[in-house]
Coordinates of C-alpha atoms and ligand atoms in Angstrom, one line a residue:
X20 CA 0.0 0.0 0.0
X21 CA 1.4 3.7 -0.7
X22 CA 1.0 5.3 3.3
X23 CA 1.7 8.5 4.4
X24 CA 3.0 9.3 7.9
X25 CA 2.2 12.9 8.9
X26 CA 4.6 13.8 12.0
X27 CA 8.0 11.9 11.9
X28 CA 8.8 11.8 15.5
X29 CA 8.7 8.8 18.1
X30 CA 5.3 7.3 17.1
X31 CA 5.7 8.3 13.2
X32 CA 9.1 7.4 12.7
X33 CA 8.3 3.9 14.2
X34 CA 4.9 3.1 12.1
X35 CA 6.7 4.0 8.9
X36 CA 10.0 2.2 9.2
X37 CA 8.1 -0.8 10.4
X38 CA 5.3 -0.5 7.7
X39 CA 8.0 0.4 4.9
X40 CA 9.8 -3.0 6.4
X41 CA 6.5 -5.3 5.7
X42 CA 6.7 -4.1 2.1
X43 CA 4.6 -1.1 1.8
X44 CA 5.7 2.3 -0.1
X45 CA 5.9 4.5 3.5
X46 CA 6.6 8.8 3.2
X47 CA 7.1 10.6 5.9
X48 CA 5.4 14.2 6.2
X49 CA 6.4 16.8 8.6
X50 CA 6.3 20.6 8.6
X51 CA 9.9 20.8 10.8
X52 CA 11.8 21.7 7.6
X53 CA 15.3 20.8 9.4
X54 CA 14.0 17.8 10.9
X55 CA 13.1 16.2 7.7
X56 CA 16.1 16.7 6.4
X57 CA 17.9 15.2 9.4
X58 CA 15.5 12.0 8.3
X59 CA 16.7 12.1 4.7
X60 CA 20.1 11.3 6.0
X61 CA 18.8 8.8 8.9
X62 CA 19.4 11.0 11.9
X63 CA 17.1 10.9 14.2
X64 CA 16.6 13.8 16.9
X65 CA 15.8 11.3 19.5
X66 CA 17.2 7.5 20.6
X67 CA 15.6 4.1 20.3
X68 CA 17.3 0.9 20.0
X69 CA 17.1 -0.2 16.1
X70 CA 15.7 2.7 14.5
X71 CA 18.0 4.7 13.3
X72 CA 19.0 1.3 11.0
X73 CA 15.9 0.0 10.2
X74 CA 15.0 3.9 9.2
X75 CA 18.6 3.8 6.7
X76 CA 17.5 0.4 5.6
X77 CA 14.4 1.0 4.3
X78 CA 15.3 5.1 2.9
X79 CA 18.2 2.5 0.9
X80 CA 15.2 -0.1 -0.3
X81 CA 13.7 2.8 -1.6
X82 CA 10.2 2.2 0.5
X83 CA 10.7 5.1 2.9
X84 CA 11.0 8.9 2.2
X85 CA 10.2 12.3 4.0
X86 CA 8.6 15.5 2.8
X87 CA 7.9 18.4 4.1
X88 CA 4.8 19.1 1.7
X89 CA 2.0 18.0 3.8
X90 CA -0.5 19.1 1.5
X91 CA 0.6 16.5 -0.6
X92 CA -0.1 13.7 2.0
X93 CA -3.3 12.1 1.3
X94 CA -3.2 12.8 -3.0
X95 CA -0.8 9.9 -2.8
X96 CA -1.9 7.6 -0.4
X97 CA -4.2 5.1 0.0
X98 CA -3.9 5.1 4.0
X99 CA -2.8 8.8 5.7
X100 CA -1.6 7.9 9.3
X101 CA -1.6 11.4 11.8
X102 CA 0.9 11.0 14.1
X103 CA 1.6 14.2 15.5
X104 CA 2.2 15.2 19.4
X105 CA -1.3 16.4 21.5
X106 CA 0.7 17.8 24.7
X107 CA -1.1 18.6 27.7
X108 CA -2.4 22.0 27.3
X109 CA -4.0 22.8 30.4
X110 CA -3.1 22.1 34.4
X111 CA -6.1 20.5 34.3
X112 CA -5.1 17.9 31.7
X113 CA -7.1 19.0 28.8
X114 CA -4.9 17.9 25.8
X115 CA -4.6 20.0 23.3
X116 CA -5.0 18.8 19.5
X117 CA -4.1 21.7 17.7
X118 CA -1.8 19.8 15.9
X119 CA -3.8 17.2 14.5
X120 CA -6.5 19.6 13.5
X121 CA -4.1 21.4 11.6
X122 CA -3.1 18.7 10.0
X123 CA -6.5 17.4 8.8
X124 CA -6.7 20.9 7.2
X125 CA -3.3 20.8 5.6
X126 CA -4.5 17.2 3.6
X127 CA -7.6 18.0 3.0
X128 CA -7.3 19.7 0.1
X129 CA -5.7 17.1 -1.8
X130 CA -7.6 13.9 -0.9
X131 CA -9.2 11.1 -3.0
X132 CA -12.9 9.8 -2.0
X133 CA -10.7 6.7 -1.3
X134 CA -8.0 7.6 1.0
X135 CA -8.7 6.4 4.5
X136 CA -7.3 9.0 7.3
X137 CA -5.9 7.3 10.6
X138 CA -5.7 8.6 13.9
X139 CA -3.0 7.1 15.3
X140 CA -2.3 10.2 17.9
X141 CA -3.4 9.8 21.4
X142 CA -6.7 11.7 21.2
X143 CA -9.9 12.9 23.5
X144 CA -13.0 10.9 22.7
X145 CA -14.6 12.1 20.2
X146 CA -11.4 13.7 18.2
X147 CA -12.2 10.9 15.6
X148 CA -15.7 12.0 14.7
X149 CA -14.8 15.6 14.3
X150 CA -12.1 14.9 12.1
X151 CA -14.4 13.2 10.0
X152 CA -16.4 16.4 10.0
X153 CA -13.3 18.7 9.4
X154 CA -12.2 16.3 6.4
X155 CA -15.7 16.3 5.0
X156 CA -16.4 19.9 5.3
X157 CA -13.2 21.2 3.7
X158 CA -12.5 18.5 1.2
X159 CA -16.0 20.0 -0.1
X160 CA -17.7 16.8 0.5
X161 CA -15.3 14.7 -1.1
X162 CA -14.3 12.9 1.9
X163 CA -17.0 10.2 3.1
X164 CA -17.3 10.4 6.8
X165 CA -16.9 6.7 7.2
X166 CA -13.0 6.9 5.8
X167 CA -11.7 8.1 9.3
X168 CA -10.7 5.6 11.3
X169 CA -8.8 5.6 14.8
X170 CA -5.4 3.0 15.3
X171 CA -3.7 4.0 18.8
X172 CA -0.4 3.1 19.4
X173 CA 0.6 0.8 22.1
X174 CA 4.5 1.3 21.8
X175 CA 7.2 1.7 24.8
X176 CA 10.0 3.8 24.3
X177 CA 12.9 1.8 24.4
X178 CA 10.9 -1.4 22.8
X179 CA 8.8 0.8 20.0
X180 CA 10.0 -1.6 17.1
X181 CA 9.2 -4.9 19.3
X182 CA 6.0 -3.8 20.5
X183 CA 4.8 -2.7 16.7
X184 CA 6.2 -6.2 15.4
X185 CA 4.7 -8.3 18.5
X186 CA 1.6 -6.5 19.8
X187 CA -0.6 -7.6 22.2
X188 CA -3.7 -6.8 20.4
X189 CA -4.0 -4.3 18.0
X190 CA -7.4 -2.1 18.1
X191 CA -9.1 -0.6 14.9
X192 CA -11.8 1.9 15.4
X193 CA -13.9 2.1 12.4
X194 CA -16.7 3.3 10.4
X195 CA -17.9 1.8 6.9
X196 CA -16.0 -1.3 5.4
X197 CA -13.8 0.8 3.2
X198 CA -11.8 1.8 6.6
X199 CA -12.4 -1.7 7.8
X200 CA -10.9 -3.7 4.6
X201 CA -7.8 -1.2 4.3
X202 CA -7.1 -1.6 8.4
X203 CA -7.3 -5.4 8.1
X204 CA -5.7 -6.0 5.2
X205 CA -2.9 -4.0 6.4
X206 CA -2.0 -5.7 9.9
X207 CA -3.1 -9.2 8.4
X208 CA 0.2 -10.4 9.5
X209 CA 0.3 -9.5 13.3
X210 CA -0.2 -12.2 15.6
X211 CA -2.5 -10.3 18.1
X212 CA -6.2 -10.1 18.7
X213 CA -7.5 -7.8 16.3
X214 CA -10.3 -5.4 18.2
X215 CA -12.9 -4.1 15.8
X216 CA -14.9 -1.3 17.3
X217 CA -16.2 2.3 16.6
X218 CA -13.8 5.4 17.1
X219 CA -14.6 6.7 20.5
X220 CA -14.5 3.4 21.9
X221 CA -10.9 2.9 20.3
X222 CA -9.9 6.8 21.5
X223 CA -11.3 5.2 25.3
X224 CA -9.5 2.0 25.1
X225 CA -5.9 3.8 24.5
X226 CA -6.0 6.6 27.6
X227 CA -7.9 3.6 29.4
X228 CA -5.1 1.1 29.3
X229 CA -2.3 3.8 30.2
X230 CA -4.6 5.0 33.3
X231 CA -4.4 1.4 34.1
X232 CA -1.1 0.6 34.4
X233 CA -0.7 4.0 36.1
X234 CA -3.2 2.5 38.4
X235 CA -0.8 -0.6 38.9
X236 CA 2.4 1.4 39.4
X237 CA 0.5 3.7 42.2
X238 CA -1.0 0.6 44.1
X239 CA 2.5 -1.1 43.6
X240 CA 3.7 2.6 45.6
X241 CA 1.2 3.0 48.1
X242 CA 1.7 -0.6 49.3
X243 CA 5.2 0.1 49.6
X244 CA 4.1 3.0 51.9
X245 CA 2.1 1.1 54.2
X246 CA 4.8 -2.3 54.2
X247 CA 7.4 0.2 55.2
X248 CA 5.8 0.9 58.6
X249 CA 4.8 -2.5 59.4
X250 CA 8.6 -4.3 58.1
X251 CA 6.9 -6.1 55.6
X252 CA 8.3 -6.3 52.3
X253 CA 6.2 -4.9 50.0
X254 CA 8.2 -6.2 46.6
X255 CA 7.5 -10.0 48.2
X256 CA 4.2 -9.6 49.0
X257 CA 3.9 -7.8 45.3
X258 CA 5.2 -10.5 43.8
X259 CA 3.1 -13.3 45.4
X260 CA -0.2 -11.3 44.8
X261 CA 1.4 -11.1 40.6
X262 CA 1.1 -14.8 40.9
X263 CA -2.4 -14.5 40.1
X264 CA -3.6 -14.5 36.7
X265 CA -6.5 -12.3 37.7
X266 CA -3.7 -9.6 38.5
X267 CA -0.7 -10.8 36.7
X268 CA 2.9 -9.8 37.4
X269 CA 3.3 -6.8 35.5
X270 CA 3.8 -3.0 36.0
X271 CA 3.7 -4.1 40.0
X272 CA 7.5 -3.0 41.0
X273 CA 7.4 0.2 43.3
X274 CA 9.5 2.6 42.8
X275 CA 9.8 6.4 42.5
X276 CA 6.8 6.9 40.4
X277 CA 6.0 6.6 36.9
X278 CA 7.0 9.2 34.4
X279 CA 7.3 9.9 30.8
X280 CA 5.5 11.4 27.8
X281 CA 2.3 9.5 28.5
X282 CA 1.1 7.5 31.6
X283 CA 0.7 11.3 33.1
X284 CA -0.7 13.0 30.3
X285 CA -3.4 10.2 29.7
X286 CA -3.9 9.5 33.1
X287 CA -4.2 13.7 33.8
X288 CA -6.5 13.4 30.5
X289 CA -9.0 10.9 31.6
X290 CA -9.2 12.9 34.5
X291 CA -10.2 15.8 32.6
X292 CA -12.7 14.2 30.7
X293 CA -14.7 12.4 33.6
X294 CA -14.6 15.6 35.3
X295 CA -16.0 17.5 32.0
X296 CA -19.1 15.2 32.3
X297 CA -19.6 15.9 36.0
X298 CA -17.7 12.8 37.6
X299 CA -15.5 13.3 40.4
X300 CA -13.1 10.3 39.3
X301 CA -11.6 9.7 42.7
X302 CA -9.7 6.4 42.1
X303 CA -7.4 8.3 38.8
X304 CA -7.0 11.4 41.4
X305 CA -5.7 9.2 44.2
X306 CA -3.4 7.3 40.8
X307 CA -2.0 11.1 40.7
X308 CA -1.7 12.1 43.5
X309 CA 0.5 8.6 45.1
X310 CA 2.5 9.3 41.9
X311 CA 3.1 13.5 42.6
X312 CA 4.4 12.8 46.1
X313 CA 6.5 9.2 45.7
X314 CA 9.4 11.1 44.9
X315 CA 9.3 13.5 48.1
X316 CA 8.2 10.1 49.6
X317 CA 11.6 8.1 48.7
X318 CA 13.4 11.9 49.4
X319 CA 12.1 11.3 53.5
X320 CA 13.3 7.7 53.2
X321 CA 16.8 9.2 53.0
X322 CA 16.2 11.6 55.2
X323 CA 15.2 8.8 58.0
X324 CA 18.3 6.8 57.1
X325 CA 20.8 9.6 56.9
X326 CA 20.0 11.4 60.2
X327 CA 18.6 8.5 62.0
X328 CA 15.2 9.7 62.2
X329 CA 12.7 7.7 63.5
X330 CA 9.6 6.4 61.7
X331 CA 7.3 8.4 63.9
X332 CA 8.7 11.6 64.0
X333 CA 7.8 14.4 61.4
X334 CA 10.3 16.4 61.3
X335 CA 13.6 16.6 59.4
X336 CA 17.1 17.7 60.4
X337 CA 19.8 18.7 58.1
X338 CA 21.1 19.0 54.5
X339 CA 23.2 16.7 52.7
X340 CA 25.5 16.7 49.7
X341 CA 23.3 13.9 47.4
X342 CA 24.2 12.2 44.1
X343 CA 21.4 11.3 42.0
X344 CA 22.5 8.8 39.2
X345 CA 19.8 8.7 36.4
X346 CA 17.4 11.4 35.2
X347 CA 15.5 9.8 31.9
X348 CA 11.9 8.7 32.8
X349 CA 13.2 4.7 32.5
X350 CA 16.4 3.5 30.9
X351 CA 16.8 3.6 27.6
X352 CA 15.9 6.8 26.6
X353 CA 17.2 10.0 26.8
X354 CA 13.5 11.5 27.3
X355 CA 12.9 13.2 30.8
X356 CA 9.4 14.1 30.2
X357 CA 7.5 14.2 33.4
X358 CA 10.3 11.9 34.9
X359 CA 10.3 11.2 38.4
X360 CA 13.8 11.9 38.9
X361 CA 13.5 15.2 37.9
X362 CA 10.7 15.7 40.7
X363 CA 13.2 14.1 43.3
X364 CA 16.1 16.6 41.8
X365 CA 13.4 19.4 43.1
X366 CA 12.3 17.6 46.2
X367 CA 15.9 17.7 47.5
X368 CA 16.9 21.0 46.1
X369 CA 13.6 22.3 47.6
X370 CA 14.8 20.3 51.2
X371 CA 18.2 22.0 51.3
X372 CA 20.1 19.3 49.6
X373 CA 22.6 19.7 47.6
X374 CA 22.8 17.8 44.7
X375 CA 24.7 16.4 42.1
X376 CA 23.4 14.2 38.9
X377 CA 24.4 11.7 36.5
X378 CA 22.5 10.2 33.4
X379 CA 24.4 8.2 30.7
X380 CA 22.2 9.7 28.2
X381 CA 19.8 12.2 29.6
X382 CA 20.4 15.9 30.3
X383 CA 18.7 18.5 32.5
X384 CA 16.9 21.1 30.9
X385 CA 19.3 24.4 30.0
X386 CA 17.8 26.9 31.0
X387 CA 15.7 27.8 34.3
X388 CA 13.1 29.5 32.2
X389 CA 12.3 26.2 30.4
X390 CA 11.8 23.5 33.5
X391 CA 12.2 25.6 36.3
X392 CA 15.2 26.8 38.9
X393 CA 15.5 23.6 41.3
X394 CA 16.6 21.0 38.6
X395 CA 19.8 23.2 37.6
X396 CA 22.3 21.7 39.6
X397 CA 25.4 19.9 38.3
X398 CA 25.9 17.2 36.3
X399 CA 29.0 14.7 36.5
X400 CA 30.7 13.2 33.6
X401 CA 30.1 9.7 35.6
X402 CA 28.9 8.0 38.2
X403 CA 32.0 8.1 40.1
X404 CA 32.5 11.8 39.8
X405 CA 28.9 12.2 41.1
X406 CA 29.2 10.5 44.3
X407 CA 32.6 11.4 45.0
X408 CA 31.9 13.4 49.1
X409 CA 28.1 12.3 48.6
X410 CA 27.1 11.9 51.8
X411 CA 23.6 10.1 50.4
X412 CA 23.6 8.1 46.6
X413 CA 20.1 8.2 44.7
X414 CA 19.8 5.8 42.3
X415 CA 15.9 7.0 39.7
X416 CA 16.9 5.5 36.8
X417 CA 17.5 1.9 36.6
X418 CA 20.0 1.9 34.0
X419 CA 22.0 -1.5 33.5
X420 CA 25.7 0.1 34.0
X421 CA 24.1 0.6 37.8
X422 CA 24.5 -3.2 37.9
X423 CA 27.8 -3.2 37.2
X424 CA 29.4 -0.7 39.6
X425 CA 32.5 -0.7 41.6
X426 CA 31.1 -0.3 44.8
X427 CA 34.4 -0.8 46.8
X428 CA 35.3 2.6 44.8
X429 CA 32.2 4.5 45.3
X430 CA 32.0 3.4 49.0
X431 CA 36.0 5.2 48.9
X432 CA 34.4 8.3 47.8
X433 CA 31.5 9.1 49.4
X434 CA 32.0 10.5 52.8
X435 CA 30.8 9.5 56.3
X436 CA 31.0 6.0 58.2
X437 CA 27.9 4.3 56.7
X438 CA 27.2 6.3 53.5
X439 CA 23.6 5.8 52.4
X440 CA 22.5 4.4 49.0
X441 CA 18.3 4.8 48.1
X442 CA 18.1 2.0 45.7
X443 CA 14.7 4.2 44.1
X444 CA 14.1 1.0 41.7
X445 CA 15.1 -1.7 43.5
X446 CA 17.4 -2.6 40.5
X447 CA 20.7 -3.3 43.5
X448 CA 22.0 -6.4 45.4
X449 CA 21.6 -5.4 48.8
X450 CA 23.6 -8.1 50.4
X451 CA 26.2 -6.6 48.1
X452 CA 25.9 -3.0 49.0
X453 CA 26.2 -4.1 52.9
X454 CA 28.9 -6.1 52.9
X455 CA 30.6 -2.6 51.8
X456 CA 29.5 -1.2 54.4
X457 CA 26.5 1.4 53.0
X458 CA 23.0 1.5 54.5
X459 CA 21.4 0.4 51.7
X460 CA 17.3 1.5 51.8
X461 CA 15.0 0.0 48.6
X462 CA 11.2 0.9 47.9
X463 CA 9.1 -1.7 50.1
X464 CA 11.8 -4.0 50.5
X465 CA 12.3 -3.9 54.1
X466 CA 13.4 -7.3 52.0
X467 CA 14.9 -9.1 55.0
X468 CA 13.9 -12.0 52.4
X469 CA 16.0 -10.4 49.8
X470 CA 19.6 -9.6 51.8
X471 CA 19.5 -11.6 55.0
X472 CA 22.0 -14.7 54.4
X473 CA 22.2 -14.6 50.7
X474 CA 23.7 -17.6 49.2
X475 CA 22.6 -19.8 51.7
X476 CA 19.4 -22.3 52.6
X477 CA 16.6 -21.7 51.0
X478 CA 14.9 -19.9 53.7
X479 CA 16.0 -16.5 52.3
X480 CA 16.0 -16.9 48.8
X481 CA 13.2 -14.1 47.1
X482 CA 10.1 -16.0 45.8
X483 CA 11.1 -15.3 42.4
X484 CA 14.0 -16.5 42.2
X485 CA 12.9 -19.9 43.0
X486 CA 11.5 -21.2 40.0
X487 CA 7.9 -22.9 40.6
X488 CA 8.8 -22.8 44.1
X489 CA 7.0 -19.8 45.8
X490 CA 7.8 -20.4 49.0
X491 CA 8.1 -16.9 50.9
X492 CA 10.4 -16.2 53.7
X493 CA 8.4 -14.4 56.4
X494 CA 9.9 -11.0 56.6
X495 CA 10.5 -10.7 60.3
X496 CA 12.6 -13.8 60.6
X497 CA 15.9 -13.2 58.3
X498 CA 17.6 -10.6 60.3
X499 CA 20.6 -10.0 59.4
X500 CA 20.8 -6.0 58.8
X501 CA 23.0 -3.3 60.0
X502 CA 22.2 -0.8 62.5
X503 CA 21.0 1.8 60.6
X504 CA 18.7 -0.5 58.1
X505 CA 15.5 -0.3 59.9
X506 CA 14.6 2.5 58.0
X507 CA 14.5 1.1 54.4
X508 CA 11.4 1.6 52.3
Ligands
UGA626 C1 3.6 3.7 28.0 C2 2.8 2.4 27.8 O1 3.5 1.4 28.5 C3 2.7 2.0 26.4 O2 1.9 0.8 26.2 C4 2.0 3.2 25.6 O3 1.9 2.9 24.2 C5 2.8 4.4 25.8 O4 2.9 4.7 27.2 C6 2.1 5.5 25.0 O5 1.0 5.9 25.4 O6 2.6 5.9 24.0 P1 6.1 4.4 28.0 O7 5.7 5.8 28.3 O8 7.2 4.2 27.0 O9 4.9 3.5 27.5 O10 6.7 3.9 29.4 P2 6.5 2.6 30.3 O11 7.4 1.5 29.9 O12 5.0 2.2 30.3 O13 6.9 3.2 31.7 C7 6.2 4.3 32.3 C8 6.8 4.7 33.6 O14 6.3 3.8 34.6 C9 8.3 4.7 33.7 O15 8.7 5.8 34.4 C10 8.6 3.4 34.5 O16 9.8 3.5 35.2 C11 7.4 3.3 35.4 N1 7.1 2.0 36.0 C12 6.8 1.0 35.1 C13 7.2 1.8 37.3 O17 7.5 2.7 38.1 N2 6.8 0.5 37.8 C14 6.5 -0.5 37.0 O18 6.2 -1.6 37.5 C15 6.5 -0.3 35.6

């Protein structure tokens, strides 16, 4: 099929190279003049794993190009794909689709009564039917209502290209068979559940899944919360819950919050909309509202530790000098969009911290103008020069070189007896990180389970790391920690 992509950035980029890669003729619309000729030449203004080759493969098979000439979009195509960003645009979460309306009116102008027009961008309910009205009304009529259909994307950053290739179901919100056939004939080769429905219930079903997994991430959090206070670990009981397929492992690990370019903004969105029909949805604003204050959560976790403050007391005593290794949102990616660790960066500038960062790909914003005065604060060239005097290590970003650190030489530079190390993604060994002699404090892994007598019995060995054996280790029992421990998320 010949398709058009309009908006070449993480979504675009990813549905064209893929779709030029199963054969079809793909080109790439955008109106960022410099950016599409950055494309021409495969560079890409942003990282994920495989792209940038599969994008050069396909520009040297001939199957992919890139235009700026939007207008030209839908006069050559038998599918139009819009692809293009709908930011937040209020505090209230109201996104704003300026972008794709534009769009619609840049192509419509040039279309055939047989090009179908996809909605692939994440869009309110309803966005798809008023397209269909836009397209109709300024293609003069040309443009049957029925050939607008809605195709949200389900892709990860960091794992776009696997999750486009091996999707778990892939839904099709359409009107008339013409939008149908096209839609079904051209993901005939994924190995999903195909989910035939009508637009808005297709627009639902994408900001409906991300407030899920929000939801999951937040009850993962808030259990942490509570396990903390009673020395239970939250990760075990997390785990053993995940064993049931009627709640499933997944998007379960606590942690300092969720961030990114979309779990918020949908989540912040469906907010918005149950709100704009006179609901007060109280379960999403509790999902929002664990998720604003993990990070100043996980910030009083190392307060506790560092100066010894007890779990009942409120108040805290005391500034510290704090590395914070990772900003991006996950590893991966060099995108900080709504990230956590940025959040934390502010908690402990706002606390009286002072604070030091490292991210092997991810930068802080330049100026204070842009993200705000708290989250300028320096950033080492690695993670040694970041903890070096640290009296407190952050670890928000699970990147994998974290697994492979040198702790003997970080435990040389950071200062103090018992130097403290807030594992904020669980992603450490913390029989490791003891034995060097750091405090070492996780999210809801009081984990006595996880570092009490490692190696040994099977007593203490976490449930999931015993194969079909799910025996857990009550948490009370193992022992085992250092004097400072107790106060370990
Ligand atoms: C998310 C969804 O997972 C995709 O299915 C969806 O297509 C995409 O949004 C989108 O709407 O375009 P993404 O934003 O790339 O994908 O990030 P995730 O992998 O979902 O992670 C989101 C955040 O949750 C990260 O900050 C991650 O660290 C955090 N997280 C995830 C947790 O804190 N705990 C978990 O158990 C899982």
């Amino acid at each position: 099929m010949r398709i058009s992509i309009i908006g070449t950035g993480y979504v675009g980029l990813t549905t064209g190279a893929a779709l030029a890669s199963l054969g079809h003729q793909v080109r790439g619309f955008d109106i960022n003049q410099g950016l599409i000729e950055a494309l021409v030449e495969s560079r890409l203004p942003f990282y994920e794993p495989g792209l940038t080759e599969l994008v050069a493969a396909q520009g040297a098979a001939g199957r992919l190009s890139f235009s700026n000439e939007i207008v030209q979009a839908g006069a050559e195509a038998e599918l139009v794909f819009i692809c293009v960003g709908t930011p937040p645009a209020t505090v209230e979460g109201m996104p704003d689709v300026s972008q794709v309306e534009k769009s619609l009116e840049m192509i419509a102008t040039a279309l055939t009564p047989r090009t179908v027009v996809v909605l692939k961008s994440t869009v309110p309910i309803g966005t798809g039917d008023k397209a269909a009205l836009i397209l109709s009304r300024k293609s003069g009529g040309l443009l049957p209502p029925g050939n607008v259909a809605v195709n949200p994307e389900f892709l990860r950053e960091g794992t776009a290209l696997e999750d486009f290739f091996h999707p778990d179901r892939v839904v099709l919100g359409v009107r008339g068979d013409l939008s149908r056939n096209r839609l079904l004939e051209l993901y005939g080769w994924a190995k999903a559940p195909l989910v035939l429905t009508d637009r808005r219930t297709a627009e639902a079903i994408k900001y409906i899944a991300n407030a899920f997994l929000a939801t999951k991430i937040s009850f993962a959090n808030e259990v942490a919360r509570v396990c903390a206070s009673l020395e239970v670990s939250a990760v075990d009981v997390l785990q053993a819950i995940g064993l049931d397929r009627r709640i499933g492992p997944d998007f379960l690990e606590p942690g300092v919050g969720f961030g990114g370019s979309c779990l918020p903004k949908d989540l912040a969105a469906l907010i918005f909309t149950a709100r704009s029909v006179g609901l007060e949805p109280v379960l999403l604003e509790a999902v929002e509202a664990i998720n604003r204050t993990q990070p100043e959560w996980v910030v009083e976790q190392m307060e506790r530790a560092l100066f010894r403050i007890p779990d009942d007391a409120r108040e805290t005593v005391g500034s510290a000098r704090v590395a914070v290794w990772g900003l991006s949102f996950k590893p991966g990616t060099d995108d900080t969009r709504s990230s956590p660790a940025l959040e934390l960066v502010d908690s402990l500038v706002m606390r009286g911290h002072e604070v030091i960062t490292y991210d092997p790909l991810a930068r802080l914003p330049e100026t204070a103008e842009a993200e705000g005065r708290e989250r300028l604060c320096p950033r080492a060239g690695d993670p040694y020069a970041a903890v070096r005097g640290a009296d407190a290590l952050i670890l928000a970003t699970a990147w994998p070189e974290f697994k492979r650190i040198d702790w003997r030489r970080v435990r040389r530079l950071m200062s103090g007896v018992s130097p403290v190390v807030v594992d904020g993604r669980n992603a450490l060994e913390p029989a490791l990180l003891l034995s060097f002699g750091f405090v070492y404090v996780g999210v809801g892994r009081v984990g006595r389970a996880e570092w009490g007598r490692t190696g040994e019995g099977d007593g203490n060995v976490p449930c999931h790391r015993r194969g079909r054996f799910h025996r857990l280790t009550p948490g009370r029992e193992a022992g085992g920690l250092g004097p400072q421990s107790g106060g370990s998320g």
